[in-house]
mmCIF file of C-alpha atoms in Angstrom:
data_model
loop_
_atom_site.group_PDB
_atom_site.id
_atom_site.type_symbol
_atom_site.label_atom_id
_atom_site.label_comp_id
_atom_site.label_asym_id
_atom_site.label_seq_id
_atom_site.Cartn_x
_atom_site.Cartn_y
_atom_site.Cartn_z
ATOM 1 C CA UNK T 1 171.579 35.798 67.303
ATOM 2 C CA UNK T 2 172.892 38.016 70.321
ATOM 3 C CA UNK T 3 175.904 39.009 67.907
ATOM 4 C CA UNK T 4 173.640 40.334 65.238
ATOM 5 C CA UNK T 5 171.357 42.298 67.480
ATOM 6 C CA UNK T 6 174.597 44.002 68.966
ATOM 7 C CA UNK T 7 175.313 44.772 65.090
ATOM 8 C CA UNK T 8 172.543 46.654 64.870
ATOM 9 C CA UNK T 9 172.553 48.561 68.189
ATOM 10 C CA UNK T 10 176.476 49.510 67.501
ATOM 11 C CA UNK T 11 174.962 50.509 63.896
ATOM 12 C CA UNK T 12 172.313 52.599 65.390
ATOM 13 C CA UNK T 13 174.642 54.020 67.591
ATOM 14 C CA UNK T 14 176.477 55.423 64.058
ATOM 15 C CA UNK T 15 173.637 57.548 63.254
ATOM 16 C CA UNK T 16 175.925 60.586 63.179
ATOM 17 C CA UNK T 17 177.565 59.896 59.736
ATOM 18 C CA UNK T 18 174.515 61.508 57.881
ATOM 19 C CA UNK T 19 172.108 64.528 58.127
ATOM 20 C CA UNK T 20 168.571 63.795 59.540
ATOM 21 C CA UNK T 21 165.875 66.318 58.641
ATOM 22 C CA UNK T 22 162.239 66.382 58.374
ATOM 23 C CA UNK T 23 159.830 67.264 55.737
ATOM 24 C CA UNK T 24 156.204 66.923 54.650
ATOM 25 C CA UNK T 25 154.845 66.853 51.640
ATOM 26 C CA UNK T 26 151.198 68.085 50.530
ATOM 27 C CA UNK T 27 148.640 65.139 49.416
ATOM 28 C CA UNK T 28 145.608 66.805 47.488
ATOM 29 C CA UNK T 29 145.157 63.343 46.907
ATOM 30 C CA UNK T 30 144.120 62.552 50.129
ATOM 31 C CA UNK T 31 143.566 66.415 51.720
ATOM 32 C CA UNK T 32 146.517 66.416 54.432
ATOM 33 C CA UNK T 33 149.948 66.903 55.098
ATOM 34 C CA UNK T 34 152.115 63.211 55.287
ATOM 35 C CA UNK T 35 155.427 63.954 57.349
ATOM 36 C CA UNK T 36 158.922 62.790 56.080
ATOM 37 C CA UNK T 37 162.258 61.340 57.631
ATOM 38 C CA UNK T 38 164.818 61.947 55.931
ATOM 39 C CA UNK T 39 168.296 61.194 56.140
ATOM 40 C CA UNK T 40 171.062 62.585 54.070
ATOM 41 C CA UNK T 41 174.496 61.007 53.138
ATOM 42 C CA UNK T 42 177.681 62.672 54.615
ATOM 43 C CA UNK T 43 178.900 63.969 51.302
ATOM 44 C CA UNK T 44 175.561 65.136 50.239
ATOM 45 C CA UNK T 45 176.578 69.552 50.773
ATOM 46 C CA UNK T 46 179.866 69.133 50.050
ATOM 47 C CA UNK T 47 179.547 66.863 46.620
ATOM 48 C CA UNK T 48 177.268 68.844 45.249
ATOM 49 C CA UNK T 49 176.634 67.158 41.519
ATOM 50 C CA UNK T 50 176.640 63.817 43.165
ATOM 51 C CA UNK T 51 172.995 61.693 43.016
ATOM 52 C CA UNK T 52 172.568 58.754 45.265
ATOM 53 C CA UNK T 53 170.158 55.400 45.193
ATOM 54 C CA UNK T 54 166.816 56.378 46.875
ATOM 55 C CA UNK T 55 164.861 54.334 49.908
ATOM 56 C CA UNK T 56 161.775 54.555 50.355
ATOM 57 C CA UNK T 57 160.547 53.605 53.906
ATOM 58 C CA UNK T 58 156.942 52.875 54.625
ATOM 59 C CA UNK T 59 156.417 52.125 58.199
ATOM 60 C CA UNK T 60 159.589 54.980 58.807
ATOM 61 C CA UNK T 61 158.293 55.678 62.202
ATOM 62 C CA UNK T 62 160.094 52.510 63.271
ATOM 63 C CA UNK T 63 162.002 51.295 60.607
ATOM 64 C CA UNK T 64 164.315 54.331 59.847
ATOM 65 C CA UNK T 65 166.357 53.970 62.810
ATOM 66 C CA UNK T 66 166.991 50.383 62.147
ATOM 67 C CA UNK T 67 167.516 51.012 58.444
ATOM 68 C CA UNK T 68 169.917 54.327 58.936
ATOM 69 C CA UNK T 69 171.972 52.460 61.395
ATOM 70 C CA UNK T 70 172.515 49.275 58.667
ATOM 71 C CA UNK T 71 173.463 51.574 56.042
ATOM 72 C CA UNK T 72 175.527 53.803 57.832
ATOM 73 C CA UNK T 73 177.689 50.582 59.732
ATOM 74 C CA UNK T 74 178.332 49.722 56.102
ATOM 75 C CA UNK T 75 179.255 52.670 54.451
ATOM 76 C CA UNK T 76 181.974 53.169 57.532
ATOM 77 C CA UNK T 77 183.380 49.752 55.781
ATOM 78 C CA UNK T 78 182.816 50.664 52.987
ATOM 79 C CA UNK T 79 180.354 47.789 52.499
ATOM 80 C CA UNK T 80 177.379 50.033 51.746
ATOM 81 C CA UNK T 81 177.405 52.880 49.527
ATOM 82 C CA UNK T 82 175.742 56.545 50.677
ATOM 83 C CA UNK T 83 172.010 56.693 49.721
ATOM 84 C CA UNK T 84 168.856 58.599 50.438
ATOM 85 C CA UNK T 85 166.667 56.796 52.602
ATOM 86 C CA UNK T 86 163.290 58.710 53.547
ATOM 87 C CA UNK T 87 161.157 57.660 55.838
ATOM 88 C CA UNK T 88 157.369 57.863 55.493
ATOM 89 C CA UNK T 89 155.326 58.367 58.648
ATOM 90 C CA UNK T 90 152.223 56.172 58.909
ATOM 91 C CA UNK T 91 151.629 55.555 62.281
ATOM 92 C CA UNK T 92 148.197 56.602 62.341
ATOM 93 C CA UNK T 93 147.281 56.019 58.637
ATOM 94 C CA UNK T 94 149.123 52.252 58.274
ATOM 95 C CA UNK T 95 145.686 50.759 58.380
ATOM 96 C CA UNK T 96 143.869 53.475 56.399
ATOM 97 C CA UNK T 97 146.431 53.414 53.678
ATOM 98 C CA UNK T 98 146.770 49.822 52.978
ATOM 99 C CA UNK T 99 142.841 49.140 52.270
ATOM 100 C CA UNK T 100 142.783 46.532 49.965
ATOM 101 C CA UNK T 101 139.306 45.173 47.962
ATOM 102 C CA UNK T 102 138.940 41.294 49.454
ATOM 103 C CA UNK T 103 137.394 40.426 46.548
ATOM 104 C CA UNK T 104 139.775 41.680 44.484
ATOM 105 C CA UNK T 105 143.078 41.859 46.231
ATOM 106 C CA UNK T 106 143.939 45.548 44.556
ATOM 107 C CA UNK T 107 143.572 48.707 46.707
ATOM 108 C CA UNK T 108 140.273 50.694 47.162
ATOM 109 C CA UNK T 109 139.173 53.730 49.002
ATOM 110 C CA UNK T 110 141.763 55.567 50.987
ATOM 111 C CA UNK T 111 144.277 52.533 49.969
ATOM 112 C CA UNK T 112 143.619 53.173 46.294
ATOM 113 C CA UNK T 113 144.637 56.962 47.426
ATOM 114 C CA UNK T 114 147.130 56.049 49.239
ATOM 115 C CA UNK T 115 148.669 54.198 46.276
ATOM 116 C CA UNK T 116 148.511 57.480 43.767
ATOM 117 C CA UNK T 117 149.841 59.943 46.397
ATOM 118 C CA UNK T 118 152.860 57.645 46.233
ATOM 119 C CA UNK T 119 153.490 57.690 42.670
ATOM 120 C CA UNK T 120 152.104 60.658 41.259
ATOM 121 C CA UNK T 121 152.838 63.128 44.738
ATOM 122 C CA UNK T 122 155.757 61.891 46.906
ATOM 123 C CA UNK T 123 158.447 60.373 44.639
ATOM 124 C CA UNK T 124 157.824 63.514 42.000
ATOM 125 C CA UNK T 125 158.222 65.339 45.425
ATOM 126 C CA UNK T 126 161.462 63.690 46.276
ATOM 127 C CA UNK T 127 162.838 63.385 43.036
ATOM 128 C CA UNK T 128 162.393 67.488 42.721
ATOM 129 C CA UNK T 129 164.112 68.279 46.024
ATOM 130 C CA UNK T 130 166.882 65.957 46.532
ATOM 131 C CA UNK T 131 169.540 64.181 44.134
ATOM 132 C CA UNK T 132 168.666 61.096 43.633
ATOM 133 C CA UNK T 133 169.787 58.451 41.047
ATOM 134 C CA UNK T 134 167.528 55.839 39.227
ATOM 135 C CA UNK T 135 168.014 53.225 41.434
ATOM 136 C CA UNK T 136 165.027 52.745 43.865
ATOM 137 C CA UNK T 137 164.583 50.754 46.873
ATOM 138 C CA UNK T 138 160.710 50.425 48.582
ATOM 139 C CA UNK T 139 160.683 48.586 51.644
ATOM 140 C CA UNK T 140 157.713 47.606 54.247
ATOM 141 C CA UNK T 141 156.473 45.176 57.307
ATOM 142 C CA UNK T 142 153.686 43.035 57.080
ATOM 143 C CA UNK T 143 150.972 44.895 55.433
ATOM 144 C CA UNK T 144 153.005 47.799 54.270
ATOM 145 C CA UNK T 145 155.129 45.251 53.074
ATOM 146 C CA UNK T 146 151.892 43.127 51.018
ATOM 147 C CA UNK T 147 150.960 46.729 49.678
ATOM 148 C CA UNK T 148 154.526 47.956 48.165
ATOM 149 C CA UNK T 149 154.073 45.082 45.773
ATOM 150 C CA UNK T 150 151.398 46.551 43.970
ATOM 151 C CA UNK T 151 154.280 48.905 42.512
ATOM 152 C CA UNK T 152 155.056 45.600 40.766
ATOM 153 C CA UNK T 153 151.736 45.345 38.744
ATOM 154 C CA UNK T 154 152.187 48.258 36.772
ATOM 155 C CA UNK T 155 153.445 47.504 33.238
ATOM 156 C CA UNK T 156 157.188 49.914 34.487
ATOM 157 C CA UNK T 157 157.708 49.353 37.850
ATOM 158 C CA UNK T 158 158.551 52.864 39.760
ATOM 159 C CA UNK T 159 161.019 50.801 41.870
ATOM 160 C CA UNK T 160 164.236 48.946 40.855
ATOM 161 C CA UNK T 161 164.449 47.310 44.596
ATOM 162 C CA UNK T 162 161.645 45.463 47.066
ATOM 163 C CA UNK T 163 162.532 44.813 50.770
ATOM 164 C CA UNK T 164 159.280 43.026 52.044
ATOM 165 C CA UNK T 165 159.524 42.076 55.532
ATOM 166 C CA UNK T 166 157.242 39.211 56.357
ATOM 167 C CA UNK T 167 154.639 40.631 54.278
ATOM 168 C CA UNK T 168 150.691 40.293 54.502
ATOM 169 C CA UNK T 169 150.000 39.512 51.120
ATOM 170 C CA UNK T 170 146.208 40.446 50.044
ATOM 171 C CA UNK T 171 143.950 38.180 47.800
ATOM 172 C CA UNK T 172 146.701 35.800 44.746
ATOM 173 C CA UNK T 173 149.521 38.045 45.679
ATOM 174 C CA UNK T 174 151.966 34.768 46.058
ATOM 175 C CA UNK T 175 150.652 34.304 42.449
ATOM 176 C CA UNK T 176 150.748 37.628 41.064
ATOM 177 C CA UNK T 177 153.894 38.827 42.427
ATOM 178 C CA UNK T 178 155.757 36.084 40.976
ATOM 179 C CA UNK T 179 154.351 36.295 37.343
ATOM 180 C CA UNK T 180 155.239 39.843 37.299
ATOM 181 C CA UNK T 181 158.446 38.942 38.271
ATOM 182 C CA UNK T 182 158.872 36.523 36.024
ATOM 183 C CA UNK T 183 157.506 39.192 32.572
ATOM 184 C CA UNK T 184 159.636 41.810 33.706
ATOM 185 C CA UNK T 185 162.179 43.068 31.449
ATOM 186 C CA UNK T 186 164.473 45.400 33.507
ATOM 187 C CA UNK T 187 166.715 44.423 36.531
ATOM 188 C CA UNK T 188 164.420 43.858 40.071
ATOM 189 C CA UNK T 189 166.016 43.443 42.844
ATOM 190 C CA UNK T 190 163.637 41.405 45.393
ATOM 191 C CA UNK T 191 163.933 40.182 48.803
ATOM 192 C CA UNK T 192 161.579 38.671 51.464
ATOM 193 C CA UNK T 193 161.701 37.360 54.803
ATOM 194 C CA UNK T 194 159.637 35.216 57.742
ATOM 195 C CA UNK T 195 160.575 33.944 60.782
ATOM 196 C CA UNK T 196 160.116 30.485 62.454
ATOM 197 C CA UNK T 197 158.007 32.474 65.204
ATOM 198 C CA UNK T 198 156.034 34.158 62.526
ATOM 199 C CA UNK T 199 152.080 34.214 62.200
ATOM 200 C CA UNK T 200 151.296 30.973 60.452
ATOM 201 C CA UNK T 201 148.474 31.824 58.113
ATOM 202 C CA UNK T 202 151.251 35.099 56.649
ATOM 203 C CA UNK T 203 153.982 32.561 56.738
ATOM 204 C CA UNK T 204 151.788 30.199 54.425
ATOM 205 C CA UNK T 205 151.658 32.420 51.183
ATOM 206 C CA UNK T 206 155.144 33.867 51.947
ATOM 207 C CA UNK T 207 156.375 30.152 51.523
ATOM 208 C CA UNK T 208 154.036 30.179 48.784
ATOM 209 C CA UNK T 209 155.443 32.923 47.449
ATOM 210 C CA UNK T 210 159.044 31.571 47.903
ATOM 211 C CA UNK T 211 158.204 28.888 45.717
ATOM 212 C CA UNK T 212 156.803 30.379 42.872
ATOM 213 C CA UNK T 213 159.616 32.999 42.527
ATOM 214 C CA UNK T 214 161.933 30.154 42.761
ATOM 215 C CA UNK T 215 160.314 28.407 39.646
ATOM 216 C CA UNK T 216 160.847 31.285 37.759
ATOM 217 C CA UNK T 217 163.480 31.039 34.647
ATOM 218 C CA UNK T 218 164.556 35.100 34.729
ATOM 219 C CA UNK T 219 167.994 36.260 34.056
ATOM 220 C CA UNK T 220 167.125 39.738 35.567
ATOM 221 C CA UNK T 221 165.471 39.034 38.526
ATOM 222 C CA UNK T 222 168.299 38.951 42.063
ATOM 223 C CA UNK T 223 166.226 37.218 45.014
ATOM 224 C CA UNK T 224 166.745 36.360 48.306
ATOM 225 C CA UNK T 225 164.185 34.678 50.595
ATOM 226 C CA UNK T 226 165.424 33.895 54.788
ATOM 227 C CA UNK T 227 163.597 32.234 56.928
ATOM 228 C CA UNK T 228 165.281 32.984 60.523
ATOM 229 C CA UNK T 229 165.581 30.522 63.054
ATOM 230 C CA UNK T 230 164.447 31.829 66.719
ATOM 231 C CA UNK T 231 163.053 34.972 65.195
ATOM 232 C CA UNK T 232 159.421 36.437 65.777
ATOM 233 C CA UNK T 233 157.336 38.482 63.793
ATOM 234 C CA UNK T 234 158.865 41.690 64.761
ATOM 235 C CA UNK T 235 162.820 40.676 65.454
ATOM 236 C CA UNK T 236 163.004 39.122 62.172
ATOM 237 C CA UNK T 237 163.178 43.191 60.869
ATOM 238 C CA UNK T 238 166.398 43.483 62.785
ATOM 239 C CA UNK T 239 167.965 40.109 60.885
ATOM 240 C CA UNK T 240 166.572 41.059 57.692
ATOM 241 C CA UNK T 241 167.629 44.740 56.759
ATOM 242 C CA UNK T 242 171.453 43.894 56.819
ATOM 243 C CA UNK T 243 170.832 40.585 55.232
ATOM 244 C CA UNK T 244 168.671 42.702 52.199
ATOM 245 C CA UNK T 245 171.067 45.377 51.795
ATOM 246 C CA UNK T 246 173.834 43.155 51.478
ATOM 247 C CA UNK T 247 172.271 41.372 49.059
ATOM 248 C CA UNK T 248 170.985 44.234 46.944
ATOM 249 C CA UNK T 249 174.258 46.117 47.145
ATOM 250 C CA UNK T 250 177.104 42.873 46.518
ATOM 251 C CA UNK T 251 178.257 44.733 43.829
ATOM 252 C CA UNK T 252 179.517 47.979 45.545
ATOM 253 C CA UNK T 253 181.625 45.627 48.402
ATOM 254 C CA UNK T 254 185.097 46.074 47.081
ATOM 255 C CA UNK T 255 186.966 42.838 46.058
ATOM 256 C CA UNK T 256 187.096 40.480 49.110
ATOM 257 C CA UNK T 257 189.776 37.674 50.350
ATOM 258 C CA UNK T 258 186.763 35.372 48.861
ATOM 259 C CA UNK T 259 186.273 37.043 45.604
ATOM 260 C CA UNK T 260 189.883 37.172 45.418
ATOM 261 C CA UNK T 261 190.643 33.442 45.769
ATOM 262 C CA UNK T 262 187.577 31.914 44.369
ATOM 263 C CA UNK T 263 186.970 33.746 40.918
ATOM 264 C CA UNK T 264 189.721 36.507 39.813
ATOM 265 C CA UNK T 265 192.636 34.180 40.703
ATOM 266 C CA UNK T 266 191.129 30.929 38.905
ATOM 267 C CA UNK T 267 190.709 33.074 35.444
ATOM 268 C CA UNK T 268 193.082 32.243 33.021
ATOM 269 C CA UNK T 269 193.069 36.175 31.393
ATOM 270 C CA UNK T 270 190.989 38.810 31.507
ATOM 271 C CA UNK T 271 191.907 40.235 35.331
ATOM 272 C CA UNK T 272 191.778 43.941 34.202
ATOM 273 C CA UNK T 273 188.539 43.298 31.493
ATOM 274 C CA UNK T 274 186.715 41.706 35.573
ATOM 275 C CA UNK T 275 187.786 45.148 37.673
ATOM 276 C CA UNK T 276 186.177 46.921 34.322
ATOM 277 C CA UNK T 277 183.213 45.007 34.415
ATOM 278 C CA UNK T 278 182.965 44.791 38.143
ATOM 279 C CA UNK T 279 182.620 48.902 38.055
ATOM 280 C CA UNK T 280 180.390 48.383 35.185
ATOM 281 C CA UNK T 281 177.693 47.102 36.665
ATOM 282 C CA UNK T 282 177.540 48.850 39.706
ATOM 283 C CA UNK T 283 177.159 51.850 37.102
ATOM 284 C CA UNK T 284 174.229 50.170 35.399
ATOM 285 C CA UNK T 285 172.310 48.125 37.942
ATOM 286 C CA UNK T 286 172.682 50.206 41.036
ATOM 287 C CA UNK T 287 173.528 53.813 39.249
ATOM 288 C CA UNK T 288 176.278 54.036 41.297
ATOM 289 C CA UNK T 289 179.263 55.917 39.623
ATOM 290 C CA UNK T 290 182.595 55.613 41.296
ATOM 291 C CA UNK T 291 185.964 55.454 40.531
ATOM 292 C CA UNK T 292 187.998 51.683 41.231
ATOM 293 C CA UNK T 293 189.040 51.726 44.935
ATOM 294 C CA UNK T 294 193.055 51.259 45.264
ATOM 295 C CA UNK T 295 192.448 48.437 46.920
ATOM 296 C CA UNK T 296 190.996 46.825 44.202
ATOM 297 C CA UNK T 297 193.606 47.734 41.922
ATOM 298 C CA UNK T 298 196.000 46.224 44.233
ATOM 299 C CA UNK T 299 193.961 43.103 44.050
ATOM 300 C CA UNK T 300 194.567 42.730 40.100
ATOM 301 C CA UNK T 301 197.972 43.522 40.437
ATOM 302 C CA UNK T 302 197.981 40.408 42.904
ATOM 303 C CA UNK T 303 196.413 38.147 40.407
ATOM 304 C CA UNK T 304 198.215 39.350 37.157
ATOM 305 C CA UNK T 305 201.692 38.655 39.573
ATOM 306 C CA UNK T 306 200.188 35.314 40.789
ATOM 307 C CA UNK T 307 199.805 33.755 36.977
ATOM 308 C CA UNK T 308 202.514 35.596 35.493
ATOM 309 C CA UNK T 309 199.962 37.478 33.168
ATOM 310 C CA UNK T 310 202.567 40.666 33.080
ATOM 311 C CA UNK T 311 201.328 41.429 29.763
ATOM 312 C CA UNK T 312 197.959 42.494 31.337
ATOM 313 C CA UNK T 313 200.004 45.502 33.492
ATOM 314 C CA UNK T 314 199.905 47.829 30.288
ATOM 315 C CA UNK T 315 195.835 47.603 30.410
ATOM 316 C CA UNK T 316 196.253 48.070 33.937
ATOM 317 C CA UNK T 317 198.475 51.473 33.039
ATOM 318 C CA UNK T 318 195.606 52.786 30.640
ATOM 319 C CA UNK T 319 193.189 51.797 33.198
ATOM 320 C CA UNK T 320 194.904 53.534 36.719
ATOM 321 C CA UNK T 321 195.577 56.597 34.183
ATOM 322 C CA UNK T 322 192.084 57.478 33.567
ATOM 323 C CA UNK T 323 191.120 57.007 37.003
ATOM 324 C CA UNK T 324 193.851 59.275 39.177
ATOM 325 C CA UNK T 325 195.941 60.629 36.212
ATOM 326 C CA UNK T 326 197.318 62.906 38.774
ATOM 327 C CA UNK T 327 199.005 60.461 40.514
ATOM 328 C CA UNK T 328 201.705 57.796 40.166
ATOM 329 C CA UNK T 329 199.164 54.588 39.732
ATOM 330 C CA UNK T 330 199.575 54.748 36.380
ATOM 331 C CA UNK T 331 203.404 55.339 35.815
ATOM 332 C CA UNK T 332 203.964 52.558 38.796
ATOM 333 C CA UNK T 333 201.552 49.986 36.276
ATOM 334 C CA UNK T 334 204.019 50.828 33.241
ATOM 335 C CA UNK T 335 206.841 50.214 35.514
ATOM 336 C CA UNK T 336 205.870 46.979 36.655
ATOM 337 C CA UNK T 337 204.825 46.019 32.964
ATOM 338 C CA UNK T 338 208.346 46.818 31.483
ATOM 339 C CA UNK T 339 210.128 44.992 34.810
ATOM 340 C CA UNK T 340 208.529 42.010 34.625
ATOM 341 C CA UNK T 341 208.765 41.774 30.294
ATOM 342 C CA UNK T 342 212.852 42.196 31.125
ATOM 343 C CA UNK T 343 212.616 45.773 30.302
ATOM 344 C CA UNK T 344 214.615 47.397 33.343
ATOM 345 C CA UNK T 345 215.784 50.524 31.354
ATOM 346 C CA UNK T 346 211.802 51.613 30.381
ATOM 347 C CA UNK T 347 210.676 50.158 33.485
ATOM 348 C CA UNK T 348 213.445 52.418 35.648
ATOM 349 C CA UNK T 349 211.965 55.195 33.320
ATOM 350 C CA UNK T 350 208.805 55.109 34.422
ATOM 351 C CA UNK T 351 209.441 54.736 37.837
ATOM 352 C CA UNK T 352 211.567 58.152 37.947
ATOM 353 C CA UNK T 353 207.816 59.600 36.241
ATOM 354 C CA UNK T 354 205.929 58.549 39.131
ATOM 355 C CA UNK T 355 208.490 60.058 41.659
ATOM 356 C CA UNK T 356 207.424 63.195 40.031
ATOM 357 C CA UNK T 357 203.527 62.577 40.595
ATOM 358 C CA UNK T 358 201.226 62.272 43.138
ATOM 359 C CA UNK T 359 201.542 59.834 45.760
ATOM 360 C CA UNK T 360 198.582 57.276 46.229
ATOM 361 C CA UNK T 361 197.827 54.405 48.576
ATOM 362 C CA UNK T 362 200.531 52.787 49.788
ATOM 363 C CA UNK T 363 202.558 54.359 46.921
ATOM 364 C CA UNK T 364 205.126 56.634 47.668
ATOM 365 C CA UNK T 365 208.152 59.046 46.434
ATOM 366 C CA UNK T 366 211.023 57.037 48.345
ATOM 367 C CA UNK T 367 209.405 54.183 47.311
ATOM 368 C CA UNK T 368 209.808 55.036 43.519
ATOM 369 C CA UNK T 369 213.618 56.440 43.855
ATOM 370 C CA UNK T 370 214.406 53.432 45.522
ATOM 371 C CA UNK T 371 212.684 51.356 42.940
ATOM 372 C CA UNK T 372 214.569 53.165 39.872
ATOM 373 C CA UNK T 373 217.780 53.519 41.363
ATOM 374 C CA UNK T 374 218.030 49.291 42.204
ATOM 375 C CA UNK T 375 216.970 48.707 38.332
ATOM 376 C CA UNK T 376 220.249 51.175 37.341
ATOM 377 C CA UNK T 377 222.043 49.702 39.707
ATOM 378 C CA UNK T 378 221.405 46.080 37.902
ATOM 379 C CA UNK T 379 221.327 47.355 34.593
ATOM 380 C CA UNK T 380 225.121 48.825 35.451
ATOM 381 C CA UNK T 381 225.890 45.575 35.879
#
């Protein structure tokens, strides 16, 4: 537990990587001015066509430090991608904005407000200023948390993403929630979390909860539910952001030692058709466009090598082409295909190309010459 906590305070302590502004935004819905955090990734000026996953905070007046820090320890790793987050002060309307109907378990009054200026005010307000993609995160703590759900009645959910942090869940929520999740068409991302020191009568239906999601039969549904050991009410927040974000965003991590070993090295074929697909669905489920890391490239090259799949390299070419056809990736590929298939006279070929093109990774000019010139040298002989 210490180590995770000191995770978070060196993550915090990272909080220069991106811009932090303020804003406010207008409610005529409910006659006042609601003030904004907002933080900005580091490539946000300078990439200026570039649109990034959005997250919402409710509760930002103490969760945007905690969340800021997470994301921006992980995008140093490369872990986490660059995203929006904004931060929605409520310390003074939490209450007032999460009035709920006991009879009903829906919002009324200032809640019911509270619940339009979201959807038809702030996100139009976001979406209008800042660059952000389709991909939407909400996340909240206890009652904040109950009342982002409502987001999931609504026959098209505004978000793609729920972070609810041991939520206070209002009148057949642990009922509701789940048989929304469970008619939902599109791809929801959905996370919760207690703790074993949590209030007992919230911990109930989020248990409750747990169960019914589990029972669900949904192909596009990605869950998570932790239940930390030690943690209270209010430390569990510090356990459960990395552990949500993690989750949500698996698909950006580039290919690990794991990943690696456990499912591209035990396929038979198809190593350059799983780094396609990999960057596929990053595309489509988090609306993240990005071309393959070099390290992932190196990866496949690994595997193809490992099972002696050489005929794979010429995908690889067509593949490393498109993404830095500037640079030698793509001639090295070619090279490697036509060495391995016994081909040293093509393969020496395209290694004198790359010498001519752009270095990359660990690729370089000497490293090409010296390539080319041992495959004359052999074919000499």
């Amino acid at each position: 537990m210490k180590k995770l906590f000191l995770l978070i305070v060196i993550a915090i302590s990272c909080n220069g990587l991106a811009q932090k502004v303020k804003d406010s935004v207008l409610s005529r819905k409910m006659d006042k001015y609601r003030y904004l955090s907002i933080s900005l990734p580091p490539s946000y000026t300078k990439e200026t066509k570039k649109v990034y996953p959005l997250l919402l905070l409710l509760d930002g007046d103490y969760l945007f430090d905690p969340f800021q820090g997470t994301m921006n320890y992980g995008y140093y790793w490369d872990d986490l991608p660059e995203v929006i987050i904004v931060g929605l002060s409520q310390s003074k309307d939490r209450e007032d904005d999460c009035t709920f109907d006991e009879t009903t378990g829906l919002p009324e009054g200032k809640g019911e407000d509270f619940f339009e200026f979201i959807g038809g005010e702030l996100m139009p307000y976001i979406q209008n200023k800042y660059r952000t993609s389709n991909f939407r995160i909400i996340a909240g703590h206890d009652i904040t948390a109950g009342f982002m759900n409502l987001f999931l009645y609504k026959d098209n959910p505004l978000f793609n993403a729920y972070i609810s942090l041991s939520p206070e869940l209002p009148l057949e929520m642990e009922n509701r929630v789940a048989e929304r999740l469970g008619t939902l068409k599109q791809n929801i991302f959905y996370y919760q979390s207690s703790g074993e020191g949590d209030i007992k009568k919230m911990k109930e239906k989020i248990a409750t909860l747990d169960t019914n999601i589990k029972a669900l039969n949904s192909s596009t549904l990605n869950y998570r539910y932790d239940d930390f050991k030690g943690a209270t009410h209010y430390s569990l927040v510090l356990f459960s952001i990395p552990s949500a974000l993690y989750q949500f965003f698996a698909a950006y991590q580039p290919i690990s030692i794991t990943e690696f070993q456990e499912k591209i090295v035990k396929l038979e074929s198809g190593y350059v058709d799983y780094l396609k697909n990999k960057y596929d669905v990053l595309e489509k489920a988090l609306g993240i466009k990005m071309n393959i890391r070099i390290n992932d490239f190196k990866a496949i090259e690994a595997a193809i090598l490992k099972n002696k799949a050489y005929g794979e390299f010429e995908q690889l070419a067509q593949l490393s082409h498109k993404m830095y056809p500037r640079t030698m990736l793509g001639d090295y590929h070619m090279a490697m295909y036509y060495e391995n298939m016994g081909d040293l006279k093509n393969a020496a070929r395209y290694y004198q190309n790359a010498f001519q093109l752009q270095p990359i990774g660990d690729l370089t000019k000497d490293m090409m010459l010296d390539k080319a010139g041992s495959l004359k040298s052999q074919i000499k002989k």
